[in-house]
Amino acid sequence: MENASHLSVILDLSPSQWYQSSQTSGDKHPLSLAHFLPQLFVFLNAHLASQHENTLTVFGAFPGKSSMLYSSNETYIQADADSNTFQPFKTMNSVIAQRLNEELESLPEDAEAPIALVGALTKSLCTINRRSHPSDTLNATSPNPSKLPTPRLLVISVSPDLSASYIPIMNSIFCAQKLKLSIDVCKIFGPDNVFLQQAAHLTGGSYISIDRRDSILQYLMTTFLSPPAVRRLMAVPTEDRIDLRAACFCHKQIVDIGFICSICLSIFCKPTPVCSTCRVKFPIKTLQRLKEAVNPVLPPNIPAPKLPAEAPPATPRVMPPFSMPHPGFMPAGLFTPKKMSKIPKPAPRVPPGMK
Ligand SMILES: [Zn+2]
Ligand SMILES: [Zn+2]
């Protein structure tokens, strides 16, 4: 039988983004938080109902803070009995709605802080790590590790990328890879998230950006209800393009061409004399060559680009191969494959006497 599944859901609860998502102007399918929550509850109930041992935690990422909204391991005061509903589901729905309201009402009224997605992500990973290693925690009976629920993580995102959170998100991705859990991303509103796309791609999860926001429940049920092992056998919607760009460590901006420190692999948007992370100094000659590579200067013997038809074509400028100017220091190199492909290959040497 298939192992039980532990689902950890991270809700992006930026009030300004949800307000924009609920606006009808220029959008045929607006979706407000009030309309989204009942559909999310149906999805969460379906996850718990699909197998008796399935477990669930829900984290909220609010502006400037993150908190756990629900965990199926905790016991809550039962909601008012209703003969038409299954009581555990009703309790879960009311606990999440109540905690969410409390958190949103406690937010300051002035300028909105950046969304604490990284905080929610790391808390979620810590919870999953504790569940995956129950024998490490005190007073815990150690069940058979093969019987533990398979963990997975679902991020429901409405906010754009925060380039300052590139490094912590990458660290979370490495942590998720080590825990062998997949990160799924459901993008409800706004432009695509480069970092969350990479998180889903690198952990074997699914990233979908929703076109019809009014049918969010259908997306959740068809794409994210089944665990990744089952999903491989199904035709799950996926993104065919993944943006694998990185953010520079100096200005936290997403860059197309970057320079990496050969010692610590820090990324910079322009050549720097000293690596700000590991303090290694780069030789001046290397810096000059890299600056020339960014702004190429044509040698004087090559004619101007506008040539008459009969003139021979100008020889293309070829970047010299990287050399080791100082033992121990490698120059930070361009890592775009386009530039690297210009390095000329050495001619094959034929031993004397052979034809
Ligand atoms: Zn920079
Ligand atoms: Zn470095």
Short mmCIF file of C-alpha atoms and ligand atoms in Angstrom, two decimals:
data_model
loop_
_atom_site.label_atom_id
_atom_site.label_comp_id
_atom_site.label_asym_id
_atom_site.label_seq_id
_atom_site.Cartn_x
_atom_site.Cartn_y
_atom_site.Cartn_z
CA MET A 1 0.00 0.00 0.00
CA GLU A 2 1.11 3.52 -0.73
CA ASN A 3 2.65 5.32 2.27
CA ALA A 4 0.62 8.01 3.98
CA SER A 5 1.37 11.57 2.92
CA HIS A 6 2.21 14.62 5.01
CA LEU A 7 1.22 17.86 3.31
CA SER A 8 2.63 21.18 4.47
CA VAL A 9 0.84 24.17 2.93
CA ILE A 10 2.31 27.68 2.92
CA LEU A 11 -0.23 30.42 2.27
CA ASP A 12 1.00 33.74 0.95
CA LEU A 13 -1.28 36.20 2.77
CA SER A 14 -0.17 39.60 1.51
CA PRO A 15 -3.26 41.86 1.98
CA SER A 16 -2.29 44.20 -0.88
CA GLN A 17 -1.73 41.36 -3.38
CA TRP A 18 -5.01 39.66 -2.46
CA TYR A 19 -6.79 43.00 -2.83
CA GLN A 20 -5.34 43.39 -6.34
CA SER A 21 -6.31 39.81 -7.15
CA SER A 22 -9.93 40.56 -6.18
CA GLN A 23 -10.19 43.62 -8.45
CA THR A 24 -12.25 43.15 -11.61
CA SER A 25 -10.60 45.89 -13.68
CA GLY A 26 -8.67 44.36 -16.59
CA ASP A 27 -9.18 40.83 -15.30
CA LYS A 28 -11.97 38.50 -16.30
CA HIS A 29 -11.43 36.09 -13.40
CA PRO A 30 -10.89 37.97 -10.13
CA LEU A 31 -10.38 35.94 -6.95
CA SER A 32 -10.55 37.36 -3.45
CA LEU A 33 -9.19 35.74 -0.28
CA ALA A 34 -12.77 35.26 0.98
CA HIS A 35 -13.64 33.26 -2.15
CA PHE A 36 -10.35 31.38 -2.16
CA LEU A 37 -10.47 30.06 1.43
CA PRO A 38 -13.59 27.81 1.09
CA GLN A 39 -12.03 26.20 -2.00
CA LEU A 40 -8.75 25.67 -0.15
CA PHE A 41 -10.67 24.03 2.72
CA VAL A 42 -12.26 21.56 0.28
CA PHE A 43 -8.78 20.67 -1.01
CA LEU A 44 -7.33 20.24 2.52
CA ASN A 45 -10.32 18.10 3.58
CA ALA A 46 -9.84 15.97 0.46
CA HIS A 47 -6.16 15.44 1.36
CA LEU A 48 -7.07 14.26 4.88
CA ALA A 49 -9.94 12.13 3.58
CA SER A 50 -7.91 10.33 0.89
CA GLN A 51 -6.03 8.24 3.48
CA HIS A 52 -6.64 7.85 7.20
CA GLU A 53 -2.97 8.33 8.17
CA ASN A 54 -2.51 11.52 6.09
CA THR A 55 -1.34 14.53 8.09
CA LEU A 56 -1.39 18.27 7.43
CA THR A 57 0.20 21.51 8.59
CA VAL A 58 -0.74 24.99 7.34
CA PHE A 59 1.61 27.97 7.66
CA GLY A 60 0.71 31.57 6.91
CA ALA A 61 3.28 33.97 5.41
CA PHE A 62 2.15 37.45 6.47
CA PRO A 63 3.91 40.78 5.87
CA GLY A 64 6.95 40.69 8.15
CA LYS A 65 6.03 37.51 10.06
CA SER A 66 5.01 33.91 9.61
CA SER A 67 3.04 31.57 11.86
CA MET A 68 1.54 28.10 11.98
CA LEU A 69 -2.21 28.22 11.40
CA TYR A 70 -3.03 24.54 11.81
CA SER A 71 -1.37 21.21 12.52
CA SER A 72 -3.21 17.89 12.47
CA ASN A 73 -0.98 16.72 15.36
CA GLU A 74 -2.43 19.29 17.77
CA THR A 75 -5.80 18.99 19.48
CA TYR A 76 -8.21 21.89 19.14
CA ILE A 77 -11.49 22.79 20.82
CA GLN A 78 -14.26 21.25 18.73
CA ALA A 79 -16.35 23.61 16.64
CA ASP A 80 -20.11 23.70 17.22
CA ALA A 81 -21.66 20.38 16.23
CA ASP A 82 -23.45 20.28 12.91
CA SER A 83 -25.22 17.11 11.79
CA ASN A 84 -24.49 17.85 8.12
CA THR A 85 -20.67 18.06 8.36
CA PHE A 86 -17.83 15.75 9.40
CA GLN A 87 -16.74 17.26 12.72
CA PRO A 88 -12.88 17.10 12.31
CA PHE A 89 -13.14 18.95 8.98
CA LYS A 90 -15.35 21.64 10.46
CA THR A 91 -12.94 22.09 13.38
CA MET A 92 -9.97 22.41 11.02
CA ASN A 93 -11.73 24.95 8.79
CA SER A 94 -12.81 27.10 11.73
CA VAL A 95 -9.35 26.98 13.39
CA ILE A 96 -7.58 28.12 10.18
CA ALA A 97 -10.14 30.87 9.50
CA GLN A 98 -10.01 32.14 13.10
CA ARG A 99 -6.17 32.21 13.33
CA LEU A 100 -5.92 33.86 9.93
CA ASN A 101 -8.36 36.59 10.98
CA GLU A 102 -6.47 37.18 14.24
CA GLU A 103 -3.14 37.49 12.41
CA LEU A 104 -4.51 39.80 9.70
CA GLU A 105 -6.17 42.07 12.27
CA SER A 106 -2.95 42.36 14.29
CA LEU A 107 -1.01 43.67 11.25
CA PRO A 108 0.05 47.34 11.44
CA GLU A 109 -2.07 49.68 9.31
CA ASP A 110 0.84 51.61 7.77
CA ALA A 111 3.18 50.47 4.96
CA GLU A 112 3.16 46.72 4.28
CA ALA A 113 6.39 44.89 5.17
CA PRO A 114 7.87 42.33 2.72
CA ILE A 115 6.11 38.98 2.87
CA ALA A 116 7.80 36.47 5.23
CA LEU A 117 7.76 33.58 2.77
CA VAL A 118 11.24 32.42 3.78
CA GLY A 119 10.23 32.31 7.45
CA ALA A 120 7.21 30.13 6.66
CA LEU A 121 9.33 27.93 4.38
CA THR A 122 12.03 27.32 7.00
CA LYS A 123 9.48 26.67 9.79
CA SER A 124 7.75 24.20 7.53
CA LEU A 125 11.05 22.45 6.72
CA CYS A 126 11.91 22.26 10.44
CA THR A 127 8.52 20.66 11.20
CA ILE A 128 9.00 18.13 8.41
CA ASN A 129 12.54 17.39 9.61
CA ARG A 130 11.25 16.72 13.14
CA ARG A 131 8.56 14.40 11.78
CA SER A 132 11.08 12.59 9.57
CA HIS A 133 13.43 11.90 12.51
CA PRO A 134 11.10 11.13 15.43
CA SER A 135 13.76 9.11 17.30
CA ASP A 136 15.93 12.25 17.65
CA THR A 137 13.29 14.10 19.69
CA LEU A 138 12.81 13.45 23.39
CA ASN A 139 10.07 11.18 24.76
CA ALA A 140 9.18 9.86 21.34
CA THR A 141 8.50 6.27 20.47
CA SER A 142 10.43 5.52 17.29
CA PRO A 143 8.14 4.05 14.64
CA ASN A 144 9.46 2.18 11.63
CA PRO A 145 10.97 4.88 9.32
CA SER A 146 9.47 3.20 6.26
CA LYS A 147 5.99 3.71 7.78
CA LEU A 148 6.42 7.49 8.22
CA PRO A 149 4.26 9.70 5.99
CA THR A 150 6.00 10.91 2.81
CA PRO A 151 6.37 14.69 3.21
CA ARG A 152 5.67 17.30 0.55
CA LEU A 153 5.28 21.04 0.51
CA LEU A 154 2.81 23.26 -1.35
CA VAL A 155 3.36 27.01 -1.65
CA ILE A 156 0.33 29.08 -2.68
CA SER A 157 1.83 32.34 -3.90
CA VAL A 158 0.37 35.73 -4.84
CA SER A 159 3.39 38.01 -4.22
CA PRO A 160 6.19 38.80 -6.70
CA ASP A 161 9.79 37.67 -6.15
CA LEU A 162 11.76 39.27 -3.33
CA SER A 163 15.29 39.28 -4.73
CA ALA A 164 16.72 39.76 -1.20
CA SER A 165 15.45 36.29 -0.30
CA TYR A 166 17.40 34.51 -3.07
CA ILE A 167 20.06 33.01 -0.77
CA PRO A 168 17.66 31.75 1.97
CA ILE A 169 15.34 30.26 -0.68
CA MET A 170 18.27 28.47 -2.33
CA ASN A 171 19.32 27.14 1.09
CA SER A 172 15.74 25.94 1.66
CA ILE A 173 15.86 24.16 -1.71
CA PHE A 174 19.07 22.34 -0.69
CA CYS A 175 17.44 21.43 2.62
CA ALA A 176 14.34 20.10 0.82
CA GLN A 177 16.56 18.04 -1.50
CA LYS A 178 18.31 16.54 1.53
CA LEU A 179 14.95 15.70 3.14
CA LYS A 180 13.84 14.18 -0.21
CA LEU A 181 10.66 16.26 -0.31
CA SER A 182 9.17 18.02 -3.30
CA ILE A 183 8.08 21.66 -3.33
CA ASP A 184 4.93 22.36 -5.35
CA VAL A 185 4.01 25.91 -6.24
CA CYS A 186 0.59 27.24 -7.19
CA LYS A 187 0.88 30.79 -8.52
CA ILE A 188 -2.53 32.42 -8.23
CA PHE A 189 -1.78 36.06 -8.99
CA GLY A 190 1.03 38.22 -10.34
CA PRO A 191 4.10 37.58 -12.49
CA ASP A 192 5.95 34.26 -12.34
CA ASN A 193 8.24 33.70 -9.34
CA VAL A 194 11.74 32.89 -10.62
CA PHE A 195 12.94 31.46 -7.29
CA LEU A 196 9.83 29.36 -6.64
CA GLN A 197 10.03 28.03 -10.21
CA GLN A 198 13.58 26.91 -9.44
CA ALA A 199 12.43 25.41 -6.11
CA ALA A 200 9.82 23.26 -7.87
CA HIS A 201 12.21 22.33 -10.69
CA LEU A 202 15.09 21.33 -8.40
CA THR A 203 12.97 19.30 -5.95
CA GLY A 204 10.84 17.46 -8.53
CA GLY A 205 7.64 19.33 -7.71
CA SER A 206 5.11 21.03 -9.98
CA TYR A 207 4.88 24.76 -10.65
CA ILE A 208 1.67 26.01 -12.19
CA SER A 209 0.62 29.55 -12.90
CA ILE A 210 -3.16 29.76 -12.97
CA ASP A 211 -5.02 31.30 -15.92
CA ARG A 212 -8.59 30.78 -14.72
CA ARG A 213 -8.56 31.86 -11.10
CA ASP A 214 -12.27 31.19 -10.71
CA SER A 215 -11.58 27.44 -11.08
CA ILE A 216 -8.78 27.29 -8.50
CA LEU A 217 -10.30 24.21 -6.82
CA GLN A 218 -10.00 22.20 -10.04
CA TYR A 219 -6.31 23.12 -10.34
CA LEU A 220 -5.65 22.15 -6.72
CA MET A 221 -7.48 18.82 -6.97
CA THR A 222 -6.06 17.69 -10.32
CA THR A 223 -2.46 18.84 -9.81
CA PHE A 224 -1.64 18.84 -6.11
CA LEU A 225 -3.89 16.26 -4.43
CA SER A 226 -1.89 13.21 -5.52
CA PRO A 227 1.62 12.72 -4.09
CA PRO A 228 4.55 13.11 -6.57
CA ALA A 229 5.03 9.32 -6.82
CA VAL A 230 1.48 8.92 -8.18
CA ARG A 231 1.72 12.11 -10.24
CA ARG A 232 4.37 10.55 -12.49
CA LEU A 233 1.69 8.18 -13.81
CA MET A 234 -0.78 10.99 -14.50
CA ALA A 235 -0.87 13.82 -17.03
CA VAL A 236 -0.34 16.68 -14.58
CA PRO A 237 -0.11 20.22 -16.02
CA THR A 238 3.47 21.52 -15.89
CA GLU A 239 5.38 24.61 -17.00
CA ASP A 240 7.52 24.02 -20.07
CA ARG A 241 9.75 27.07 -19.48
CA ILE A 242 11.83 27.54 -16.33
CA ASP A 243 13.68 30.76 -15.56
CA LEU A 244 17.00 29.68 -14.01
CA ARG A 245 18.46 33.16 -13.47
CA ALA A 246 20.12 34.00 -10.16
CA ALA A 247 20.24 37.16 -8.03
CA CYS A 248 23.56 38.93 -7.41
CA PHE A 249 24.81 38.95 -3.82
CA CYS A 250 25.79 42.65 -3.95
CA HIS A 251 22.52 44.36 -5.01
CA LYS A 252 20.10 41.39 -4.70
CA GLN A 253 18.95 41.92 -8.28
CA ILE A 254 18.19 39.19 -10.79
CA VAL A 255 20.99 39.17 -13.38
CA ASP A 256 21.29 37.74 -16.90
CA ILE A 257 25.12 37.66 -16.88
CA GLY A 258 26.95 37.33 -13.59
CA PHE A 259 30.45 36.79 -12.23
CA ILE A 260 31.09 34.02 -9.74
CA CYS A 261 33.81 33.89 -7.13
CA SER A 262 35.84 30.76 -7.83
CA ILE A 263 36.41 30.19 -4.10
CA CYS A 264 32.93 30.50 -2.55
CA LEU A 265 30.67 30.63 -5.67
CA SER A 266 29.14 34.00 -4.69
CA ILE A 267 27.46 35.75 -7.62
CA PHE A 268 28.14 39.40 -8.55
CA CYS A 269 26.58 41.58 -11.23
CA LYS A 270 29.93 43.22 -12.15
CA PRO A 271 33.60 42.35 -11.58
CA THR A 272 34.68 43.29 -8.05
CA PRO A 273 38.28 43.53 -6.76
CA VAL A 274 37.44 41.72 -3.48
CA CYS A 275 34.80 39.05 -2.91
CA SER A 276 32.44 40.44 -0.25
CA THR A 277 31.66 36.93 1.05
CA CYS A 278 35.05 35.23 1.43
CA ARG A 279 37.32 38.34 1.15
CA VAL A 280 39.51 36.80 -1.55
CA LYS A 281 41.32 39.39 -3.75
CA PHE A 282 41.24 39.04 -7.52
CA PRO A 283 44.24 40.05 -9.70
CA ILE A 284 43.86 43.45 -11.46
CA LYS A 285 44.63 41.91 -14.88
CA THR A 286 41.70 39.52 -14.50
CA LEU A 287 39.37 42.37 -13.53
CA GLN A 288 40.43 44.40 -16.57
CA ARG A 289 39.85 41.45 -18.87
CA LEU A 290 36.42 40.74 -17.39
CA LYS A 291 35.43 44.41 -17.68
CA GLU A 292 36.47 44.32 -21.34
CA ALA A 293 34.36 41.21 -21.81
CA VAL A 294 31.30 43.10 -20.51
CA ASN A 295 31.99 46.22 -22.67
CA PRO A 296 34.00 44.86 -25.64
CA VAL A 297 36.52 47.33 -27.14
CA LEU A 298 37.35 46.70 -30.81
CA PRO A 299 41.10 46.70 -31.61
CA PRO A 300 42.15 49.65 -33.87
CA ASN A 301 43.05 47.44 -36.89
CA ILE A 302 39.44 46.23 -37.27
CA PRO A 303 37.33 48.56 -39.46
CA ALA A 304 34.08 50.15 -38.28
CA PRO A 305 30.95 47.94 -38.41
CA LYS A 306 29.41 49.71 -41.49
CA LEU A 307 31.36 48.08 -44.32
CA PRO A 308 30.99 48.45 -48.10
CA ALA A 309 29.71 45.32 -49.85
CA GLU A 310 33.09 44.34 -51.39
CA ALA A 311 35.11 44.63 -48.16
CA PRO A 312 36.11 41.36 -46.47
CA PRO A 313 34.14 40.62 -43.25
CA ALA A 314 35.80 41.69 -40.01
CA THR A 315 37.25 38.88 -37.91
CA PRO A 316 35.15 38.33 -34.77
CA ARG A 317 36.74 39.23 -31.46
CA VAL A 318 37.66 36.04 -29.61
CA MET A 319 37.94 35.94 -25.84
CA PRO A 320 41.22 34.43 -24.65
CA PRO A 321 40.91 31.30 -22.51
CA PHE A 322 41.07 31.87 -18.76
CA SER A 323 44.53 31.45 -17.30
CA MET A 324 45.74 30.99 -13.72
CA PRO A 325 47.51 34.33 -13.05
CA HIS A 326 48.35 33.67 -9.41
CA PRO A 327 48.62 30.30 -7.71
CA GLY A 328 45.62 29.78 -5.45
CA PHE A 329 43.40 32.47 -7.02
CA MET A 330 41.13 31.63 -9.91
CA PRO A 331 39.64 34.60 -11.77
CA ALA A 332 35.90 35.01 -11.46
CA GLY A 333 34.68 33.81 -14.84
CA LEU A 334 31.70 34.55 -17.01
CA PHE A 335 29.34 31.64 -16.63
CA THR A 336 27.13 32.25 -19.64
CA PRO A 337 27.56 29.36 -22.07
CA LYS A 338 27.34 31.83 -25.01
CA LYS A 339 30.59 33.54 -24.01
CA MET A 340 32.32 30.34 -22.96
CA SER A 341 31.69 28.81 -26.38
CA LYS A 342 33.88 31.50 -27.98
CA ILE A 343 37.02 30.06 -26.35
CA PRO A 344 39.08 28.54 -29.22
CA LYS A 345 39.88 24.85 -28.98
CA PRO A 346 43.61 23.92 -29.21
CA ALA A 347 44.56 22.26 -32.51
CA PRO A 348 45.07 18.48 -32.17
CA ARG A 349 48.73 17.57 -32.06
CA VAL A 350 49.88 14.96 -34.56
CA PRO A 351 52.96 13.02 -33.43
CA PRO A 352 55.90 13.29 -35.87
CA GLY A 353 55.99 10.53 -38.46
CA MET A 354 52.21 9.96 -38.47
CA LYS A 355 49.88 10.94 -41.33
ZN ZN B 1 24.90 43.38 -7.83
ZN ZN B 2 34.27 34.44 -2.57
#
